[in-house]
Structure formats: C-alpha cells, structure tokens
C-alpha cells in the first residue's frame, strides 16, 4: 500500500505518470492535498508501484475519469455556513432596483445545493425573478445531479435549522416535491438557475456579475493558481461587484488592491475602482 511516506518518495514519478497517462492537469493543486488524494486513490486500487499505474491505465482506460473525480472534492450541503447566506441576501436586496437586474454566479457549485439555498431565500424576499443565476462546475457528474434537483429527505430535514439561521421564513420542505426518500426541488426555483460546465481559470470569463460566490474551492489550490482563479473572477465582476468566499478562505495572499474586504466575518470582497 502507498502510505504518505511511500508516496513522497515516489511522488514525482507518480505525478509524472498521472499527468502523461491521464492527461489530468495537476498544476495548481495544493501539493499536500494532491499527495493525500493520490495516495488515497492508489491505496483503494491496491497500487504500490509507479509501474503498476501504467498497467492500470493500459488495462482499464476508463479510470481516467475516476481519478479526475477523486481529485475533485464535491462535498456541499444546503445552507452551508448560514450566516453567509444572510449577508448575501442583504447585498442582493440592496441591488434589487438595478435596472439591468442582479447577476449572480456560483463558481464551483457542485451538486447545486448552494445555488438552491440562495435561490430559495431570494424567492422569499421576492427578488428571485430579478436575478439571473449561473451555477458552474468542472465536474460533470455534480452538474448532472445539480440539474435534476434531487436531494434526500434526510438532508433537507437535517438542514432546517441552518435554513432558519440563514434567514428562511417559511417551511423548507415547501420548496420540494416529496417522493419516497427523496425530494425534488420545485421547478419554480430550479428553472431560475442555469447550470453549465465551466473551469474557472481556464474557460472564457463571464461578464458583469454583481455577486460571485466561490466557496470551498480556492482552498485546494496553490497560491499562484488561486491568483489565476481570483483574476478570472475579478474580470467577470461589474465595478462595485462582490466576491464571497467560505469562512476558511481569504484573499490575504493575493495582492490586489482593488478587491477590498468589506465583511471579514463572511470573507466578502468588493471590487472597488478609484
Ligand atoms: C468542495 S466543493 C464546494 C461546493 C460549494 N461551493 C460549497 O461551498 O458547498 C468544490 C467544487 O469546486 C469544483 N471545482 C474545483 N476546481 C474548479 C474549477 N477550476 N472550476 C470550476 N469548478 C471547480 C469541484 O468540482 C467541486 O464541485
């Protein structure tokens, strides 16, 4: 088995093989994170020699996608960090009279729970129909799930407390059609979100967003790559627009005087141009 020691002895070779054979772009991922994920993956596969990786790829080419999925952590949940949603709703309410409407982008939306959560709260404030919401991710499987809007009833029940802390006013279950153990988000919410595959930092930037939400994604990347991702987001913001990160991320290591921290509790930055 490859433990972290064994991996660190062979990691250069392993990364080289993975890059060559899988055509997976490993640049930019945080070294420690990458090593942990690769070690975990190869351990699961019973691989302990770099040469075995070559055999695995030649005999089972489909595992390219499996490895890519392994590198992408897609964990998410409804109303994760509820106070972030409370703050974001305040920002959206302040923009509700904008003639062009409010443009919101969830970058790294995973299975859509984050975008569903905000859309539900926007609906309660009667501003959902003034918003254009994009939600993008690099992971096709997560996006397929996001577009279906299906969650387990257990997950919904376990997030009712967070929904209320986020400012939710009614009953969370009202937004879902219940079906056995699962619940499907009502189309009045789901159809307001446009899901698309998009790799932040690589694919074309978007334009003129008022609010970009990118939480629990930067953390997996090295500083130089984070800069690239943040630059792509900044280029997609309108002047005065906001970027919201998670409570474990910040732009501290990113020297950009135009992105000002306006809420240190929620790690929200504003694009201010002199
Ligand atoms: C841990 S999840 C976070 C989901 C959600 N934002 C949240 O905070 O609950 C990170 C997501 O970012 C996506 N991701 C990672 N790098 C990306 C990139 N460069 N462009 C788009 N999505 C990316 C992953 O596929 C994953 O679904």
mmCIF file of C-alpha atoms and ligand atoms in Angstrom:
data_model
loop_
_atom_site.group_PDB
_atom_site.id
_atom_site.type_symbol
_atom_site.label_atom_id
_atom_site.label_comp_id
_atom_site.label_asym_id
_atom_site.label_seq_id
_atom_site.Cartn_x
_atom_site.Cartn_y
_atom_site.Cartn_z
ATOM 1 C CA UNK A 1 0.000 0.000 0.000
ATOM 2 C CA UNK A 2 1.166 3.535 -0.658
ATOM 3 C CA UNK A 3 1.352 5.391 2.611
ATOM 4 C CA UNK A 4 2.192 9.080 2.618
ATOM 5 C CA UNK A 5 5.887 8.264 3.166
ATOM 6 C CA UNK A 6 5.996 5.925 0.208
ATOM 7 C CA UNK A 7 4.178 8.456 -1.887
ATOM 8 C CA UNK A 8 6.569 11.226 -1.022
ATOM 9 C CA UNK A 9 9.450 9.014 -2.156
ATOM 10 C CA UNK A 10 7.822 8.316 -5.465
ATOM 11 C CA UNK A 11 5.515 11.282 -5.838
ATOM 12 C CA UNK A 12 7.467 12.972 -8.613
ATOM 13 C CA UNK A 13 7.358 9.845 -10.678
ATOM 14 C CA UNK A 14 3.718 9.179 -9.847
ATOM 15 C CA UNK A 15 2.681 12.707 -10.733
ATOM 16 C CA UNK A 16 4.611 12.487 -13.993
ATOM 17 C CA UNK A 17 2.881 9.241 -14.930
ATOM 18 C CA UNK A 18 -0.508 10.522 -13.892
ATOM 19 C CA UNK A 19 -0.004 13.660 -15.972
ATOM 20 C CA UNK A 20 1.204 11.786 -19.024
ATOM 21 C CA UNK A 21 -1.209 8.917 -18.980
ATOM 22 C CA UNK A 22 -4.325 10.502 -17.652
ATOM 23 C CA UNK A 23 -3.871 13.892 -19.296
ATOM 24 C CA UNK A 24 -5.046 15.318 -15.989
ATOM 25 C CA UNK A 25 -3.854 18.801 -15.246
ATOM 26 C CA UNK A 26 -2.346 18.592 -11.777
ATOM 27 C CA UNK A 27 -0.752 22.020 -11.884
ATOM 28 C CA UNK A 28 -2.085 24.371 -9.330
ATOM 29 C CA UNK A 29 -3.410 21.870 -6.816
ATOM 30 C CA UNK A 30 -2.014 22.283 -3.351
ATOM 31 C CA UNK A 31 0.870 19.777 -3.004
ATOM 32 C CA UNK A 32 -0.278 18.275 0.283
ATOM 33 C CA UNK A 33 -3.832 17.977 -0.944
ATOM 34 C CA UNK A 34 -2.697 16.307 -4.147
ATOM 35 C CA UNK A 35 -0.487 13.837 -2.352
ATOM 36 C CA UNK A 36 -3.272 12.904 0.039
ATOM 37 C CA UNK A 37 -5.791 12.393 -2.739
ATOM 38 C CA UNK A 38 -3.446 10.408 -4.976
ATOM 39 C CA UNK A 39 -2.305 8.248 -2.057
ATOM 40 C CA UNK A 40 -5.936 7.607 -1.102
ATOM 41 C CA UNK A 41 -6.857 6.709 -4.670
ATOM 42 C CA UNK A 42 -3.955 4.355 -5.322
ATOM 43 C CA UNK A 43 -4.393 2.743 -1.930
ATOM 44 C CA UNK A 44 -8.009 1.970 -2.838
ATOM 45 C CA UNK A 45 -6.776 0.401 -6.064
ATOM 46 C CA UNK A 46 -4.067 -1.638 -4.294
ATOM 47 C CA UNK A 47 -1.323 0.124 -6.243
ATOM 48 C CA UNK A 48 2.074 0.439 -4.605
ATOM 49 C CA UNK A 49 4.485 0.847 -7.530
ATOM 50 C CA UNK A 50 4.570 3.582 -10.133
ATOM 51 C CA UNK A 51 4.864 0.889 -12.821
ATOM 52 C CA UNK A 52 1.535 -0.571 -11.680
ATOM 53 C CA UNK A 53 -0.118 2.732 -12.523
ATOM 54 C CA UNK A 54 0.931 2.322 -16.149
ATOM 55 C CA UNK A 55 -0.563 -1.199 -16.211
ATOM 56 C CA UNK A 56 -3.758 0.033 -14.627
ATOM 57 C CA UNK A 57 -4.239 2.766 -17.201
ATOM 58 C CA UNK A 58 -3.443 0.490 -20.136
ATOM 59 C CA UNK A 59 -5.809 -2.240 -18.954
ATOM 60 C CA UNK A 60 -8.545 -0.016 -17.587
ATOM 61 C CA UNK A 61 -8.519 3.270 -19.539
ATOM 62 C CA UNK A 62 -11.903 4.328 -18.103
ATOM 63 C CA UNK A 63 -10.266 5.109 -14.766
ATOM 64 C CA UNK A 64 -9.032 8.448 -16.132
ATOM 65 C CA UNK A 65 -12.406 9.959 -15.273
ATOM 66 C CA UNK A 66 -12.446 8.150 -11.961
ATOM 67 C CA UNK A 67 -9.157 9.748 -10.975
ATOM 68 C CA UNK A 68 -10.353 13.169 -12.068
ATOM 69 C CA UNK A 69 -13.401 12.761 -9.858
ATOM 70 C CA UNK A 70 -11.148 11.653 -7.000
ATOM 71 C CA UNK A 71 -9.233 14.906 -7.240
ATOM 72 C CA UNK A 72 -12.372 16.971 -7.057
ATOM 73 C CA UNK A 73 -13.961 17.186 -3.654
ATOM 74 C CA UNK A 74 -17.606 17.915 -4.280
ATOM 75 C CA UNK A 75 -18.876 17.889 -0.715
ATOM 76 C CA UNK A 76 -21.547 20.523 -0.198
ATOM 77 C CA UNK A 77 -24.866 20.912 1.583
ATOM 78 C CA UNK A 78 -27.876 23.211 1.771
ATOM 79 C CA UNK A 79 -27.338 26.492 3.683
ATOM 80 C CA UNK A 80 -23.704 25.653 4.477
ATOM 81 C CA UNK A 81 -22.413 28.481 6.718
ATOM 82 C CA UNK A 82 -25.886 30.018 7.110
ATOM 83 C CA UNK A 83 -24.676 33.497 8.079
ATOM 84 C CA UNK A 84 -23.030 33.791 4.655
ATOM 85 C CA UNK A 85 -26.476 33.497 3.062
ATOM 86 C CA UNK A 86 -27.943 36.075 5.409
ATOM 87 C CA UNK A 87 -25.260 38.557 4.338
ATOM 88 C CA UNK A 88 -25.574 37.712 0.639
ATOM 89 C CA UNK A 89 -29.317 38.306 0.766
ATOM 90 C CA UNK A 90 -28.635 41.754 2.240
ATOM 91 C CA UNK A 91 -26.294 42.521 -0.666
ATOM 92 C CA UNK A 92 -28.864 41.309 -3.198
ATOM 93 C CA UNK A 93 -31.643 43.341 -1.579
ATOM 94 C CA UNK A 94 -29.521 46.473 -1.854
ATOM 95 C CA UNK A 95 -29.186 45.806 -5.592
ATOM 96 C CA UNK A 96 -32.825 44.994 -6.292
ATOM 97 C CA UNK A 97 -33.588 48.299 -8.037
ATOM 98 C CA UNK A 98 -30.811 47.901 -10.563
ATOM 99 C CA UNK A 99 -32.404 48.302 -13.991
ATOM 100 C CA UNK A 100 -30.363 45.511 -15.541
ATOM 101 C CA UNK A 101 -31.317 43.070 -12.769
ATOM 102 C CA UNK A 102 -28.970 41.233 -10.414
ATOM 103 C CA UNK A 103 -26.420 38.846 -11.876
ATOM 104 C CA UNK A 104 -25.175 36.088 -9.574
ATOM 105 C CA UNK A 105 -22.630 33.364 -10.330
ATOM 106 C CA UNK A 106 -21.893 30.318 -8.181
ATOM 107 C CA UNK A 107 -18.435 29.163 -9.343
ATOM 108 C CA UNK A 108 -17.776 25.584 -8.164
ATOM 109 C CA UNK A 109 -21.436 24.878 -7.394
ATOM 110 C CA UNK A 110 -21.005 21.104 -7.008
ATOM 111 C CA UNK A 111 -24.423 19.354 -6.827
ATOM 112 C CA UNK A 112 -26.243 22.685 -6.718
ATOM 113 C CA UNK A 113 -27.185 22.841 -3.009
ATOM 114 C CA UNK A 114 -25.519 26.240 -2.565
ATOM 115 C CA UNK A 115 -27.373 27.745 -5.540
ATOM 116 C CA UNK A 116 -30.681 26.167 -4.449
ATOM 117 C CA UNK A 117 -30.239 27.655 -0.968
ATOM 118 C CA UNK A 118 -29.676 31.186 -2.220
ATOM 119 C CA UNK A 119 -32.487 30.933 -4.780
ATOM 120 C CA UNK A 120 -34.942 29.834 -2.054
ATOM 121 C CA UNK A 121 -34.016 32.833 0.106
ATOM 122 C CA UNK A 122 -34.186 35.212 -2.883
ATOM 123 C CA UNK A 123 -37.675 33.876 -3.618
ATOM 124 C CA UNK A 124 -38.728 34.616 -0.050
ATOM 125 C CA UNK A 125 -37.534 38.209 -0.497
ATOM 126 C CA UNK A 126 -39.480 38.466 -3.785
ATOM 127 C CA UNK A 127 -36.346 39.210 -5.749
ATOM 128 C CA UNK A 128 -35.656 35.841 -7.372
ATOM 129 C CA UNK A 129 -37.248 36.910 -10.656
ATOM 130 C CA UNK A 130 -34.968 39.962 -10.768
ATOM 131 C CA UNK A 131 -31.917 37.710 -10.644
ATOM 132 C CA UNK A 132 -30.020 35.881 -13.351
ATOM 133 C CA UNK A 133 -28.241 32.990 -11.662
ATOM 134 C CA UNK A 134 -25.459 30.933 -13.196
ATOM 135 C CA UNK A 135 -24.001 27.941 -11.401
ATOM 136 C CA UNK A 136 -20.949 26.255 -12.876
ATOM 137 C CA UNK A 137 -18.600 23.441 -12.041
ATOM 138 C CA UNK A 138 -15.809 21.447 -13.604
ATOM 139 C CA UNK A 139 -17.379 18.139 -12.541
ATOM 140 C CA UNK A 140 -19.961 16.737 -14.988
ATOM 141 C CA UNK A 141 -21.463 14.256 -12.536
ATOM 142 C CA UNK A 142 -22.058 17.002 -9.952
ATOM 143 C CA UNK A 143 -23.706 19.153 -12.637
ATOM 144 C CA UNK A 144 -25.978 16.334 -13.779
ATOM 145 C CA UNK A 145 -27.154 15.980 -10.176
ATOM 146 C CA UNK A 146 -27.500 19.760 -9.834
ATOM 147 C CA UNK A 147 -29.792 19.967 -12.866
ATOM 148 C CA UNK A 148 -32.058 17.217 -11.501
ATOM 149 C CA UNK A 149 -32.638 18.989 -8.198
ATOM 150 C CA UNK A 150 -32.974 15.741 -6.245
ATOM 151 C CA UNK A 151 -31.877 15.564 -2.604
ATOM 152 C CA UNK A 152 -32.651 13.129 0.156
ATOM 153 C CA UNK A 153 -35.411 13.985 2.606
ATOM 154 C CA UNK A 154 -32.919 13.248 5.368
ATOM 155 C CA UNK A 155 -30.604 16.005 4.089
ATOM 156 C CA UNK A 156 -33.434 18.507 3.910
ATOM 157 C CA UNK A 157 -34.623 17.696 7.394
ATOM 158 C CA UNK A 158 -31.119 17.981 8.791
ATOM 159 C CA UNK A 159 -30.692 21.485 7.327
ATOM 160 C CA UNK A 160 -33.932 23.056 8.548
ATOM 161 C CA UNK A 161 -32.017 24.716 11.425
ATOM 162 C CA UNK A 162 -29.469 26.202 9.004
ATOM 163 C CA UNK A 163 -32.276 27.398 6.703
ATOM 164 C CA UNK A 164 -33.810 29.329 9.608
ATOM 165 C CA UNK A 165 -30.424 30.738 10.707
ATOM 166 C CA UNK A 166 -29.817 31.832 7.108
ATOM 167 C CA UNK A 167 -32.993 33.916 7.350
ATOM 168 C CA UNK A 168 -35.501 31.389 5.990
ATOM 169 C CA UNK A 169 -39.050 32.441 6.844
ATOM 170 C CA UNK A 170 -41.303 29.529 5.995
ATOM 171 C CA UNK A 171 -41.023 25.739 5.755
ATOM 172 C CA UNK A 172 -38.054 24.403 3.809
ATOM 173 C CA UNK A 173 -39.978 21.298 2.711
ATOM 174 C CA UNK A 174 -42.442 23.565 0.842
ATOM 175 C CA UNK A 175 -39.830 24.064 -1.870
ATOM 176 C CA UNK A 176 -39.619 20.360 -2.670
ATOM 177 C CA UNK A 177 -41.915 17.719 -4.118
ATOM 178 C CA UNK A 178 -41.529 14.779 -1.796
ATOM 179 C CA UNK A 179 -41.205 11.356 -3.369
ATOM 180 C CA UNK A 180 -40.411 8.410 -1.089
ATOM 181 C CA UNK A 181 -36.981 9.032 0.466
ATOM 182 C CA UNK A 182 -36.129 11.790 -1.961
ATOM 183 C CA UNK A 183 -37.252 15.316 -2.588
ATOM 184 C CA UNK A 184 -37.182 17.196 -5.865
ATOM 185 C CA UNK A 185 -36.658 20.951 -5.881
ATOM 186 C CA UNK A 186 -39.716 22.666 -7.364
ATOM 187 C CA UNK A 187 -39.256 23.970 -10.885
ATOM 188 C CA UNK A 188 -40.210 27.487 -9.737
ATOM 189 C CA UNK A 189 -36.766 27.547 -8.069
ATOM 190 C CA UNK A 190 -34.757 25.088 -10.186
ATOM 191 C CA UNK A 191 -35.610 26.727 -13.518
ATOM 192 C CA UNK A 192 -34.218 30.044 -12.295
ATOM 193 C CA UNK A 193 -30.700 28.610 -12.162
ATOM 194 C CA UNK A 194 -28.653 27.986 -15.295
ATOM 195 C CA UNK A 195 -26.163 25.198 -14.717
ATOM 196 C CA UNK A 196 -23.151 24.806 -17.009
ATOM 197 C CA UNK A 197 -19.773 23.127 -17.161
ATOM 198 C CA UNK A 198 -17.036 25.695 -16.745
ATOM 199 C CA UNK A 199 -13.482 25.500 -15.472
ATOM 200 C CA UNK A 200 -12.652 28.652 -13.603
ATOM 201 C CA UNK A 201 -9.245 29.975 -14.598
ATOM 202 C CA UNK A 202 -9.245 28.129 -17.920
ATOM 203 C CA UNK A 203 -12.549 28.622 -19.742
ATOM 204 C CA UNK A 204 -13.678 32.013 -21.021
ATOM 205 C CA UNK A 205 -14.547 34.516 -18.292
ATOM 206 C CA UNK A 206 -18.092 35.816 -17.934
ATOM 207 C CA UNK A 207 -19.033 39.473 -17.614
ATOM 208 C CA UNK A 208 -20.698 41.971 -15.379
ATOM 209 C CA UNK A 209 -21.664 39.857 -12.410
ATOM 210 C CA UNK A 210 -22.862 41.657 -9.303
ATOM 211 C CA UNK A 211 -22.119 38.771 -6.961
ATOM 212 C CA UNK A 212 -19.746 35.848 -7.475
ATOM 213 C CA UNK A 213 -19.852 33.084 -4.894
ATOM 214 C CA UNK A 214 -16.865 30.779 -4.885
ATOM 215 C CA UNK A 215 -16.692 28.858 -1.637
ATOM 216 C CA UNK A 216 -14.570 25.914 -0.614
ATOM 217 C CA UNK A 217 -12.732 25.764 -3.913
ATOM 218 C CA UNK A 218 -9.703 28.074 -3.664
ATOM 219 C CA UNK A 219 -8.558 26.124 -0.629
ATOM 220 C CA UNK A 220 -7.490 23.160 -2.793
ATOM 221 C CA UNK A 221 -5.140 25.206 -4.934
ATOM 222 C CA UNK A 222 -1.679 26.686 -4.537
ATOM 223 C CA UNK A 223 -1.281 30.402 -4.205
ATOM 224 C CA UNK A 224 -0.180 31.029 -7.819
ATOM 225 C CA UNK A 225 -3.236 29.149 -9.092
ATOM 226 C CA UNK A 226 -5.539 30.874 -6.627
ATOM 227 C CA UNK A 227 -4.337 34.177 -8.097
ATOM 228 C CA UNK A 228 -5.330 32.994 -11.549
ATOM 229 C CA UNK A 229 -8.798 31.983 -10.327
ATOM 230 C CA UNK A 230 -9.308 35.234 -8.459
ATOM 231 C CA UNK A 231 -8.181 37.224 -11.506
ATOM 232 C CA UNK A 232 -10.747 35.361 -13.634
ATOM 233 C CA UNK A 233 -13.455 36.203 -11.103
ATOM 234 C CA UNK A 234 -12.441 39.850 -10.894
ATOM 235 C CA UNK A 235 -12.639 40.108 -14.690
ATOM 236 C CA UNK A 236 -16.156 38.744 -14.513
ATOM 237 C CA UNK A 237 -17.376 41.306 -11.960
ATOM 238 C CA UNK A 238 -19.006 44.640 -12.616
ATOM 239 C CA UNK A 239 -17.494 47.596 -10.793
ATOM 240 C CA UNK A 240 -18.682 47.528 -7.214
ATOM 241 C CA UNK A 241 -19.458 43.805 -7.505
ATOM 242 C CA UNK A 242 -18.770 41.270 -4.754
ATOM 243 C CA UNK A 243 -16.855 38.017 -4.356
ATOM 244 C CA UNK A 244 -17.933 35.764 -1.480
ATOM 245 C CA UNK A 245 -15.622 33.042 -0.148
ATOM 246 C CA UNK A 246 -16.063 30.467 2.606
ATOM 247 C CA UNK A 247 -15.074 31.131 6.199
ATOM 248 C CA UNK A 248 -11.830 29.179 5.746
ATOM 249 C CA UNK A 249 -10.646 31.098 2.674
ATOM 250 C CA UNK A 250 -9.358 34.588 2.107
ATOM 251 C CA UNK A 251 -7.584 36.738 -0.459
ATOM 252 C CA UNK A 252 -4.835 37.587 2.009
ATOM 253 C CA UNK A 253 -2.066 36.102 -0.127
ATOM 254 C CA UNK A 254 -3.416 37.734 -3.278
ATOM 255 C CA UNK A 255 -2.113 41.216 -3.756
ATOM 256 C CA UNK A 256 -4.981 43.059 -5.384
ATOM 257 C CA UNK A 257 -5.714 46.491 -4.030
ATOM 258 C CA UNK A 258 -8.989 46.681 -5.966
ATOM 259 C CA UNK A 259 -10.549 43.796 -4.063
ATOM 260 C CA UNK A 260 -11.400 45.184 -0.645
ATOM 261 C CA UNK A 261 -12.521 43.075 2.261
ATOM 262 C CA UNK A 262 -15.880 44.527 3.275
ATOM 263 C CA UNK A 263 -17.014 41.766 5.616
ATOM 264 C CA UNK A 264 -14.306 39.898 7.475
ATOM 265 C CA UNK A 265 -16.821 37.594 9.189
ATOM 266 C CA UNK A 266 -18.077 36.232 5.876
ATOM 267 C CA UNK A 267 -14.995 36.859 3.706
ATOM 268 C CA UNK A 268 -16.815 39.073 1.247
ATOM 269 C CA UNK A 269 -14.750 41.332 -1.026
ATOM 270 C CA UNK A 270 -15.850 44.235 -3.190
ATOM 271 C CA UNK A 271 -14.311 45.282 -6.492
ATOM 272 C CA UNK A 272 -13.620 48.949 -5.946
ATOM 273 C CA UNK A 273 -12.089 51.033 -8.702
ATOM 274 C CA UNK A 274 -10.710 54.512 -7.931
HETATM 275 C C1 LIG B 1 -15.951 21.336 -2.064
HETATM 276 S S1 LIG B 1 -16.971 21.752 -3.416
HETATM 277 C C2 LIG B 1 -17.749 23.209 -2.801
HETATM 278 C C3 LIG B 1 -19.182 23.356 -3.279
HETATM 279 C C4 LIG B 1 -19.910 24.616 -2.773
HETATM 280 N N1 LIG B 1 -19.335 25.810 -3.352
HETATM 281 C C5 LIG B 1 -19.870 24.685 -1.275
HETATM 282 O O1 LIG B 1 -19.138 25.510 -0.726
HETATM 283 O O2 LIG B 1 -20.579 23.916 -0.616
HETATM 284 C C6 LIG B 1 -15.772 22.415 -4.594
HETATM 285 C C7 LIG B 1 -16.302 22.359 -6.019
HETATM 286 O O3 LIG B 1 -15.425 23.119 -6.859
HETATM 287 C C8 LIG B 1 -15.301 22.445 -8.102
HETATM 288 N N2 LIG B 1 -14.074 22.946 -8.754
HETATM 289 C C9 LIG B 1 -12.781 22.748 -8.393
HETATM 290 N N3 LIG B 1 -11.972 23.422 -9.217
HETATM 291 C C10 LIG B 1 -12.753 24.073 -10.110
HETATM 292 C C11 LIG B 1 -12.502 24.958 -11.201
HETATM 293 N N4 LIG B 1 -11.260 25.335 -11.515
HETATM 294 N N5 LIG B 1 -13.541 25.441 -11.899
HETATM 295 C C12 LIG B 1 -14.828 25.089 -11.576
HETATM 296 N N6 LIG B 1 -15.129 24.264 -10.552
HETATM 297 C C13 LIG B 1 -14.111 23.762 -9.823
HETATM 298 C C14 LIG B 1 -15.271 20.972 -7.719
HETATM 299 O O4 LIG B 1 -15.628 20.137 -8.789
HETATM 300 C C15 LIG B 1 -16.303 20.944 -6.581
HETATM 301 O O5 LIG B 1 -17.600 20.620 -7.041
#
